[in-house]
PDB file of C-alpha atoms in Angstrom:
ATOM      1  CA  MET K  14       2.952  16.735 -14.022  1.00 37.00           C
ATOM      2  CA  SER K  15       4.105  15.805 -10.566  1.00 40.00           C
ATOM      3  CA  SER K  16       1.817  16.332  -7.574  1.00 41.00           C
ATOM      4  CA  ASP K  17       2.689  18.724  -4.708  1.00 44.00           C
ATOM      5  CA  PRO K  18       5.114  16.784  -2.449  1.00 42.00           C
ATOM      6  CA  ALA K  19       3.685  18.606   0.607  1.00 45.00           C
ATOM      7  CA  LYS K  20       0.384  16.724   0.028  1.00 56.00           C
ATOM      8  CA  PRO K  21       0.536  13.488   1.938  1.00 63.00           C
ATOM      9  CA  GLY K  22      -1.922  11.379  -0.168  1.00 78.00           C
ATOM     10  CA  ALA K  23      -4.047   8.664   1.338  1.00 84.00           C
ATOM     11  CA  ASP K  24      -1.009   6.754   2.673  1.00 79.00           C
ATOM     12  CA  GLY K  25       0.341   9.781   4.525  1.00 79.00           C
ATOM     13  CA  ILE K  26      -3.075  10.605   6.062  1.00 88.00           C
ATOM     14  CA  VAL K  27      -3.437   6.962   7.214  1.00 85.00           C
ATOM     15  CA  ALA K  28       0.023   7.203   8.816  1.00 79.00           C
ATOM     16  CA  LEU K  29      -0.802  10.478  10.613  1.00 83.00           C
ATOM     17  CA  ILE K  30      -4.092   9.318  12.007  1.00 88.00           C
ATOM     18  CA  ARG K  31      -2.741   5.856  12.946  1.00 83.00           C
ATOM     19  CA  ARG K  32       0.061   7.607  14.857  1.00 77.00           C
ATOM     20  CA  GLU K  33      -2.337   9.863  16.703  1.00 82.00           C
ATOM     21  CA  ILE K  34      -4.297   6.792  17.796  1.00 82.00           C
ATOM     22  CA  SER K  35      -1.236   4.713  18.722  1.00 73.00           C
ATOM     23  CA  ASN K  36       0.248   7.671  20.676  1.00 70.00           C
ATOM     24  CA  GLY K  37      -2.936   8.055  22.659  1.00 76.00           C
ATOM     25  CA  ASN K  38      -3.703  11.532  21.291  1.00 82.00           C
ATOM     26  CA  LEU K  39      -6.931  10.073  19.951  1.00 87.00           C
ATOM     27  CA  GLN K  40      -8.771   7.897  22.389  1.00 87.00           C
ATOM     28  CA  LEU K  41     -11.268   5.087  22.058  1.00 89.00           C
ATOM     29  CA  ASN K  42     -14.644   6.442  20.780  1.00 90.00           C
ATOM     30  CA  ASP K  43     -13.215   9.866  20.013  1.00 93.00           C
ATOM     31  CA  ARG K  44     -14.850  11.401  16.932  1.00 94.00           C
ATOM     32  CA  LEU K  45     -12.541  12.452  14.124  1.00 96.00           C
ATOM     33  CA  PRO K  46     -13.060  15.801  12.407  1.00 95.00           C
ATOM     34  CA  PRO K  47     -15.404  15.685   9.358  1.00 94.00           C
ATOM     35  CA  GLU K  48     -13.979  14.814   5.984  1.00 94.00           C
ATOM     36  CA  ARG K  49     -14.112  18.486   4.879  1.00 93.00           C
ATOM     37  CA  GLU K  50     -11.952  19.560   7.891  1.00 94.00           C
ATOM     38  CA  LEU K  51      -9.530  16.668   7.393  1.00 94.00           C
ATOM     39  CA  ALA K  52      -9.220  17.546   3.694  1.00 92.00           C
ATOM     40  CA  GLU K  53      -8.432  21.191   4.541  1.00 92.00           C
ATOM     41  CA  SER K  54      -5.932  20.388   7.302  1.00 90.00           C
ATOM     42  CA  HIS K  55      -4.022  17.938   5.097  1.00 87.00           C
ATOM     43  CA  CYS K  56      -4.360  19.969   1.908  1.00 88.00           C
ATOM     44  CA  ALA K  57      -5.936  16.941   0.257  1.00 89.00           C
ATOM     45  CA  ALA K  58      -9.021  16.212  -1.814  1.00 91.00           C
ATOM     46  CA  ARG K  59     -11.978  14.736   0.100  1.00 92.00           C
ATOM     47  CA  GLY K  60     -11.821  11.609  -2.022  1.00 92.00           C
ATOM     48  CA  THR K  61      -8.279  11.063  -0.743  1.00 92.00           C
ATOM     49  CA  VAL K  62      -9.417  11.524   2.859  1.00 94.00           C
ATOM     50  CA  ARG K  63     -12.276   9.079   2.203  1.00 94.00           C
ATOM     51  CA  ARG K  64      -9.855   6.395   0.918  1.00 93.00           C
ATOM     52  CA  ALA K  65      -7.668   6.924   3.982  1.00 91.00           C
ATOM     53  CA  LEU K  66     -10.587   6.561   6.391  1.00 95.00           C
ATOM     54  CA  THR K  67     -11.838   3.422   4.566  1.00 93.00           C
ATOM     55  CA  ARG K  68      -8.396   1.903   4.982  1.00 90.00           C
ATOM     56  CA  LEU K  69      -8.188   2.771   8.594  1.00 91.00           C
ATOM     57  CA  GLU K  70     -11.641   1.143   9.087  1.00 92.00           C
ATOM     58  CA  ARG K  71     -10.446  -1.931   7.344  1.00 88.00           C
ATOM     59  CA  GLU K  72      -7.399  -2.085   9.653  1.00 83.00           C
ATOM     60  CA  GLY K  73      -9.657  -1.758  12.618  1.00 86.00           C
ATOM     61  CA  PHE K  74      -8.447   1.644  13.852  1.00 89.00           C
ATOM     62  CA  VAL K  75     -11.747   3.526  13.224  1.00 93.00           C
ATOM     63  CA  THR K  76     -15.377   2.810  12.543  1.00 94.00           C
ATOM     64  CA  ILE K  77     -17.408   4.851  10.061  1.00 95.00           C
ATOM     65  CA  ARG K  78     -21.030   5.549  11.105  1.00 94.00           C
ATOM     66  CA  PRO K  79     -23.033   6.920   8.165  1.00 91.00           C
ATOM     67  CA  GLY K  80     -24.717  10.146   9.168  1.00 90.00           C
ATOM     68  CA  SER K  81     -22.792  10.405  12.345  1.00 92.00           C
ATOM     69  CA  GLY K  82     -19.034  10.423  11.643  1.00 94.00           C
ATOM     70  CA  THR K  83     -15.822   8.493  12.037  1.00 96.00           C
ATOM     71  CA  TYR K  84     -14.850   7.256  15.448  1.00 95.00           C
ATOM     72  CA  VAL K  85     -11.758   5.623  16.978  1.00 94.00           C
ATOM     73  CA  ALA K  86     -12.500   1.935  17.287  1.00 90.00           C
ATOM     74  CA  LYS K  87      -9.799   0.804  19.622  1.00 74.00           C
ATOM     75  CA  ARG K  88      -6.288   1.343  20.884  1.00 65.00           C
ATOM     76  CA  PRO K  89      -4.148  -1.103  18.919  1.00 56.00           C
ATOM     77  CA  ASP K  90      -1.723  -3.476  20.525  1.00 55.00           C
ATOM     78  CA  MET K  91       1.338  -1.288  21.214  1.00 52.00           C
ATOM     79  CA  GLU K  92       3.862  -4.034  20.553  1.00 48.00           C
ATOM     80  CA  LYS K  93       2.401  -4.738  17.100  1.00 54.00           C
ATOM     81  CA  VAL K  94       2.234  -1.033  16.265  1.00 54.00           C
ATOM     82  CA  GLY K  95       5.864  -0.668  17.453  1.00 57.00           C
ATOM     83  CA  ALA K  96       7.014  -3.443  15.116  1.00 62.00           C
ATOM     84  CA  ILE K  97       5.313  -1.646  12.193  1.00 62.00           C
ATOM     85  CA  GLU K  98       6.623   1.768  13.144  1.00 62.00           C
ATOM     86  CA  GLN K  99      10.149   0.578  13.640  1.00 67.00           C
ATOM     87  CA  ALA K 100      10.368  -1.494  10.510  1.00 71.00           C
ATOM     88  CA  THR K 101      12.578  -0.023   7.721  1.00 74.00           C
ATOM     89  CA  PRO K 102      11.733   0.011   4.020  1.00 76.00           C
ATOM     90  CA  LEU K 103      14.435  -2.588   3.452  1.00 78.00           C
ATOM     91  CA  GLU K 104      12.803  -4.860   6.062  1.00 81.00           C
ATOM     92  CA  LEU K 105       9.548  -4.364   4.282  1.00 83.00           C
ATOM     93  CA  MET K 106      11.090  -5.497   1.016  1.00 86.00           C
ATOM     94  CA  ASP K 107      12.613  -8.611   2.708  1.00 88.00           C
ATOM     95  CA  ALA K 108       9.244  -9.557   4.204  1.00 89.00           C
ATOM     96  CA  ARG K 109       7.529  -9.023   0.793  1.00 92.00           C
ATOM     97  CA  PHE K 110      10.111 -11.188  -0.990  1.00 94.00           C
ATOM     98  CA  ALA K 111       9.360 -13.963   1.380  1.00 94.00           C
ATOM     99  CA  LEU K 112       5.660 -13.807   0.658  1.00 96.00           C
ATOM    100  CA  GLU K 113       4.655 -12.234  -2.701  1.00 97.00           C
ATOM    101  CA  PRO K 114       6.129 -14.737  -5.148  1.00 98.00           C
ATOM    102  CA  HIS K 115       4.012 -17.449  -3.548  1.00 98.00           C
ATOM    103  CA  ILE K 116       1.071 -15.100  -3.430  1.00 98.00           C
ATOM    104  CA  CYS K 117       1.419 -14.891  -7.223  1.00 98.00           C
ATOM    105  CA  ARG K 118       1.249 -18.721  -7.456  1.00 98.00           C
ATOM    106  CA  LEU K 119      -1.920 -18.793  -5.353  1.00 98.00           C
ATOM    107  CA  ALA K 120      -3.320 -15.931  -7.401  1.00 98.00           C
ATOM    108  CA  VAL K 121      -2.948 -18.085 -10.492  1.00 97.00           C
ATOM    109  CA  LEU K 122      -4.754 -20.942  -8.762  1.00 96.00           C
ATOM    110  CA  ASN K 123      -7.569 -18.980  -7.136  1.00 97.00           C
ATOM    111  CA  GLY K 124      -7.791 -15.610  -9.045  1.00 96.00           C
ATOM    112  CA  LYS K 125     -10.950 -14.922 -11.044  1.00 95.00           C
ATOM    113  CA  PRO K 126     -11.453 -12.840 -14.189  1.00 95.00           C
ATOM    114  CA  ASP K 127     -12.921  -9.978 -12.132  1.00 96.00           C
ATOM    115  CA  ASP K 128      -9.740  -9.918 -10.018  1.00 96.00           C
ATOM    116  CA  PHE K 129      -7.555  -9.667 -13.157  1.00 97.00           C
ATOM    117  CA  SER K 130      -9.780  -6.861 -14.501  1.00 97.00           C
ATOM    118  CA  ARG K 131      -9.178  -4.900 -11.281  1.00 97.00           C
ATOM    119  CA  LEU K 132      -5.484  -5.473 -11.666  1.00 98.00           C
ATOM    120  CA  ALA K 133      -5.635  -4.317 -15.267  1.00 98.00           C
ATOM    121  CA  SER K 134      -7.462  -1.100 -14.169  1.00 98.00           C
ATOM    122  CA  LEU K 135      -4.708  -0.458 -11.615  1.00 97.00           C
ATOM    123  CA  CYS K 136      -2.022  -1.006 -14.253  1.00 98.00           C
ATOM    124  CA  LYS K 137      -3.772   1.628 -16.385  1.00 98.00           C
ATOM    125  CA  THR K 138      -3.781   4.045 -13.469  1.00 97.00           C
ATOM    126  CA  MET K 139      -0.122   3.438 -12.842  1.00 97.00           C
ATOM    127  CA  ASP K 140       0.699   3.831 -16.555  1.00 97.00           C
ATOM    128  CA  GLU K 141      -1.038   7.222 -16.474  1.00 96.00           C
ATOM    129  CA  SER K 142       0.826   8.260 -13.307  1.00 95.00           C
ATOM    130  CA  VAL K 143       4.445   7.988 -14.493  1.00 95.00           C
ATOM    131  CA  GLY K 144       4.997  11.634 -13.537  1.00 93.00           C
ATOM    132  CA  ASP K 145       3.052  11.465 -10.234  1.00 93.00           C
ATOM    133  CA  PRO K 146       4.876   9.368  -7.610  1.00 91.00           C
ATOM    134  CA  VAL K 147       2.065   9.813  -5.024  1.00 87.00           C
ATOM    135  CA  VAL K 148      -0.713   8.510  -7.274  1.00 92.00           C
ATOM    136  CA  PHE K 149       1.526   5.779  -8.590  1.00 94.00           C
ATOM    137  CA  SER K 150       2.360   4.628  -5.054  1.00 89.00           C
ATOM    138  CA  GLU K 151      -1.308   4.407  -4.003  1.00 88.00           C
ATOM    139  CA  ALA K 152      -2.193   2.409  -7.135  1.00 94.00           C
ATOM    140  CA  ASP K 153       0.891   0.285  -6.622  1.00 94.00           C
ATOM    141  CA  SER K 154      -0.207  -0.530  -3.029  1.00 89.00           C
ATOM    142  CA  LYS K 155      -3.640  -1.527  -4.290  1.00 92.00           C
ATOM    143  CA  PHE K 156      -2.187  -3.669  -6.989  1.00 97.00           C
ATOM    144  CA  HIS K 157      -0.230  -5.714  -4.493  1.00 95.00           C
ATOM    145  CA  ARG K 158      -3.171  -5.854  -2.079  1.00 93.00           C
ATOM    146  CA  THR K 159      -5.381  -7.077  -4.923  1.00 96.00           C
ATOM    147  CA  LEU K 160      -2.888  -9.842  -5.670  1.00 97.00           C
ATOM    148  CA  ALA K 161      -3.285 -10.876  -2.038  1.00 95.00           C
ATOM    149  CA  ASP K 162      -7.039 -10.802  -2.477  1.00 95.00           C
ATOM    150  CA  CYS K 163      -6.733 -13.220  -5.366  1.00 96.00           C
ATOM    151  CA  THR K 164      -5.393 -15.897  -3.014  1.00 96.00           C
ATOM    152  CA  ARG K 165      -8.650 -16.102  -1.093  1.00 94.00           C
ATOM    153  CA  ASN K 166      -6.415 -16.697   1.973  1.00 93.00           C
ATOM    154  CA  GLY K 167      -7.487 -14.451   4.808  1.00 89.00           C
ATOM    155  CA  LEU K 168      -4.339 -14.878   6.836  1.00 88.00           C
ATOM    156  CA  LEU K 169      -2.074 -13.932   3.946  1.00 91.00           C
ATOM    157  CA  ILE K 170      -4.272 -10.883   3.214  1.00 89.00           C
ATOM    158  CA  TRP K 171      -4.047  -9.828   6.871  1.00 84.00           C
ATOM    159  CA  ILE K 172      -0.255 -10.236   6.860  1.00 86.00           C
ATOM    160  CA  ILE K 173       0.079  -8.189   3.637  1.00 87.00           C
ATOM    161  CA  ASP K 174      -2.027  -5.442   5.237  1.00 82.00           C
ATOM    162  CA  GLN K 175       0.346  -5.271   8.230  1.00 79.00           C
ATOM    163  CA  ILE K 176       3.434  -5.186   5.989  1.00 80.00           C
ATOM    164  CA  ALA K 177       1.777  -2.433   3.907  1.00 76.00           C
ATOM    165  CA  GLY K 178       1.508  -0.324   7.031  1.00 69.00           C
ATOM    166  CA  VAL K 179       5.268   0.381   6.709  1.00 68.00           C
ATOM    167  CA  ARG K 180       4.530   2.161   3.493  1.00 64.00           C
ATOM    168  CA  SER K 181       2.704   4.791   5.417  1.00 61.00           C
ATOM    169  CA  GLN K 182       5.658   5.634   7.607  1.00 61.00           C
ATOM    170  CA  ASP K 183       7.792   8.750   7.220  1.00 61.00           C
ATOM    171  CA  GLU K 184      10.922   6.822   6.148  1.00 64.00           C
ATOM    172  CA  TRP K 185       9.065   5.107   3.402  1.00 68.00           C
ATOM    173  CA  THR K 186       7.757   8.473   2.133  1.00 69.00           C
ATOM    174  CA  ARG K 187      11.275   9.821   2.127  1.00 73.00           C
ATOM    175  CA  MET K 188      12.553   6.769   0.199  1.00 75.00           C
ATOM    176  CA  ARG K 189       9.680   7.103  -2.266  1.00 75.00           C
ATOM    177  CA  ARG K 190      10.716  10.593  -3.079  1.00 77.00           C
ATOM    178  CA  LEU K 191      14.312   9.496  -3.585  1.00 82.00           C
ATOM    179  CA  THR K 192      13.633   6.472  -5.785  1.00 88.00           C
ATOM    180  CA  LEU K 193      10.436   7.077  -7.718  1.00 91.00           C
ATOM    181  CA  ASN K 194      11.252   8.833 -10.967  1.00 92.00           C
ATOM    182  CA  VAL K 195       9.842   8.567 -14.458  1.00 94.00           C
ATOM    183  CA  ARG K 196      12.186   5.800 -15.525  1.00 93.00           C
ATOM    184  CA  THR K 197      11.839   3.680 -12.344  1.00 94.00           C
ATOM    185  CA  ILE K 198       8.063   3.958 -12.428  1.00 95.00           C
ATOM    186  CA  ALA K 199       8.023   2.898 -16.085  1.00 96.00           C
ATOM    187  CA  ASP K 200      10.176  -0.140 -15.238  1.00 96.00           C
ATOM    188  CA  TYR K 201       7.813  -1.101 -12.378  1.00 97.00           C
ATOM    189  CA  ASN K 202       4.816  -0.679 -14.650  1.00 97.00           C
ATOM    190  CA  LEU K 203       6.269  -3.024 -17.184  1.00 98.00           C
ATOM    191  CA  GLN K 204       6.887  -5.658 -14.535  1.00 98.00           C
ATOM    192  CA  HIS K 205       3.335  -5.159 -13.180  1.00 98.00           C
ATOM    193  CA  ARG K 206       1.987  -5.831 -16.696  1.00 98.00           C
ATOM    194  CA  GLN K 207       4.177  -8.947 -17.043  1.00 98.00           C
ATOM    195  CA  ILE K 208       2.844 -10.311 -13.738  1.00 98.00           C
ATOM    196  CA  LEU K 209      -0.696  -9.688 -14.847  1.00 98.00           C
ATOM    197  CA  ASN K 210      -0.070 -11.457 -18.178  1.00 98.00           C
ATOM    198  CA  ALA K 211       1.360 -14.481 -16.383  1.00 98.00           C
ATOM    199  CA  LEU K 212      -1.699 -14.615 -14.113  1.00 98.00           C
ATOM    200  CA  ARG K 213      -4.021 -14.467 -17.036  1.00 97.00           C
ATOM    201  CA  ALA K 214      -2.023 -17.199 -18.827  1.00 97.00           C
ATOM    202  CA  ARG K 215      -2.268 -19.326 -15.628  1.00 97.00           C
ATOM    203  CA  GLU K 216       1.483 -19.668 -15.419  1.00 98.00           C
ATOM    204  CA  PRO K 217       2.311 -19.708 -11.641  1.00 98.00           C
ATOM    205  CA  GLU K 218       6.076 -20.017 -11.793  1.00 98.00           C
ATOM    206  CA  ARG K 219       6.477 -17.341 -14.394  1.00 98.00           C
ATOM    207  CA  ALA K 220       4.339 -15.024 -12.297  1.00 98.00           C
ATOM    208  CA  ALA K 221       6.409 -15.869  -9.156  1.00 98.00           C
ATOM    209  CA  ASN K 222       9.725 -15.257 -10.950  1.00 98.00           C
ATOM    210  CA  ILE K 223       8.633 -11.911 -12.373  1.00 98.00           C
ATOM    211  CA  MET K 224       7.527 -10.915  -8.902  1.00 98.00           C
ATOM    212  CA  LYS K 225      11.008 -11.863  -7.612  1.00 97.00           C
ATOM    213  CA  GLU K 226      12.561  -9.686 -10.320  1.00 97.00           C
ATOM    214  CA  HIS K 227      10.234  -6.864  -9.439  1.00 96.00           C
ATOM    215  CA  LEU K 228      11.086  -6.962  -5.759  1.00 96.00           C
ATOM    216  CA  GLU K 229      14.764  -7.328  -6.467  1.00 95.00           C
ATOM    217  CA  THR K 230      14.621  -4.214  -8.624  1.00 93.00           C
ATOM    218  CA  ALA K 231      12.782  -2.268  -5.858  1.00 91.00           C
ATOM    219  CA  ARG K 232      15.153  -3.473  -3.189  1.00 90.00           C
ATOM    220  CA  LEU K 233      18.209  -2.499  -5.200  1.00 89.00           C
ATOM    221  CA  SER K 234      16.678   0.958  -5.710  1.00 86.00           C
ATOM    222  CA  LEU K 235      16.031   1.338  -1.970  1.00 81.00           C
ATOM    223  CA  THR K 236      19.571   0.088  -1.080  1.00 83.00           C
ATOM    224  CA  ARG K 237      21.125   2.707  -3.384  1.00 79.00           C
ATOM    225  CA  ALA K 238      18.923   5.452  -1.933  1.00 74.00           C
ATOM    226  CA  SER K 239      19.779   4.515   1.648  1.00 67.00           C
ATOM    227  CA  GLU K 240      23.470   4.934   0.887  1.00 65.00           C
ATOM    228  CA  THR K 241      22.988   8.543  -0.260  1.00 60.00           C
TER     229      THR K 241
END
């Protein structure tokens, strides 16, 4: 059963709050509304809001003070934010294609069994979300972020986080609705499983090649959708 497309999900909430901060509508040290109010205003579950706030804290946009609330941590560099906001989904795919196959190689070298268990859990979530593009997309983002975590390379992890910011933009949300159907999600899930199997088998080139195929599949889907 598909989720309500009007609900933004964690990615959408991240995009909205990030935009309010970058536009100056939320200033340094401003207190965000409580989770309950954010959940009501965004028609989302409180768990979804919590995931969004946690991600914003990881990105440095807010700080969460237990017992007090969530506060704007800083105004981000406007040039960097502009590059993220202006990037297209196809530019995102090109950037990922330059990085993620090698991330798979490093994940084979540096990934640990616990990392692979996390990836397996995310694969299960994605398998169970074939009819729910929003839930699938959130788990998909976490899968690729976890792959970056496996590298143990802080700079690569930071770069992947910046690239992932594009996935919170309105154009990406529109493309997701155009491209993510049951068949496409099933194809992506198969490729995710194949990548995980290659990691567990400690086969770096196989993992890298499957990632290339995965990103080529996604890019072709986006290209076709952009032409409609």
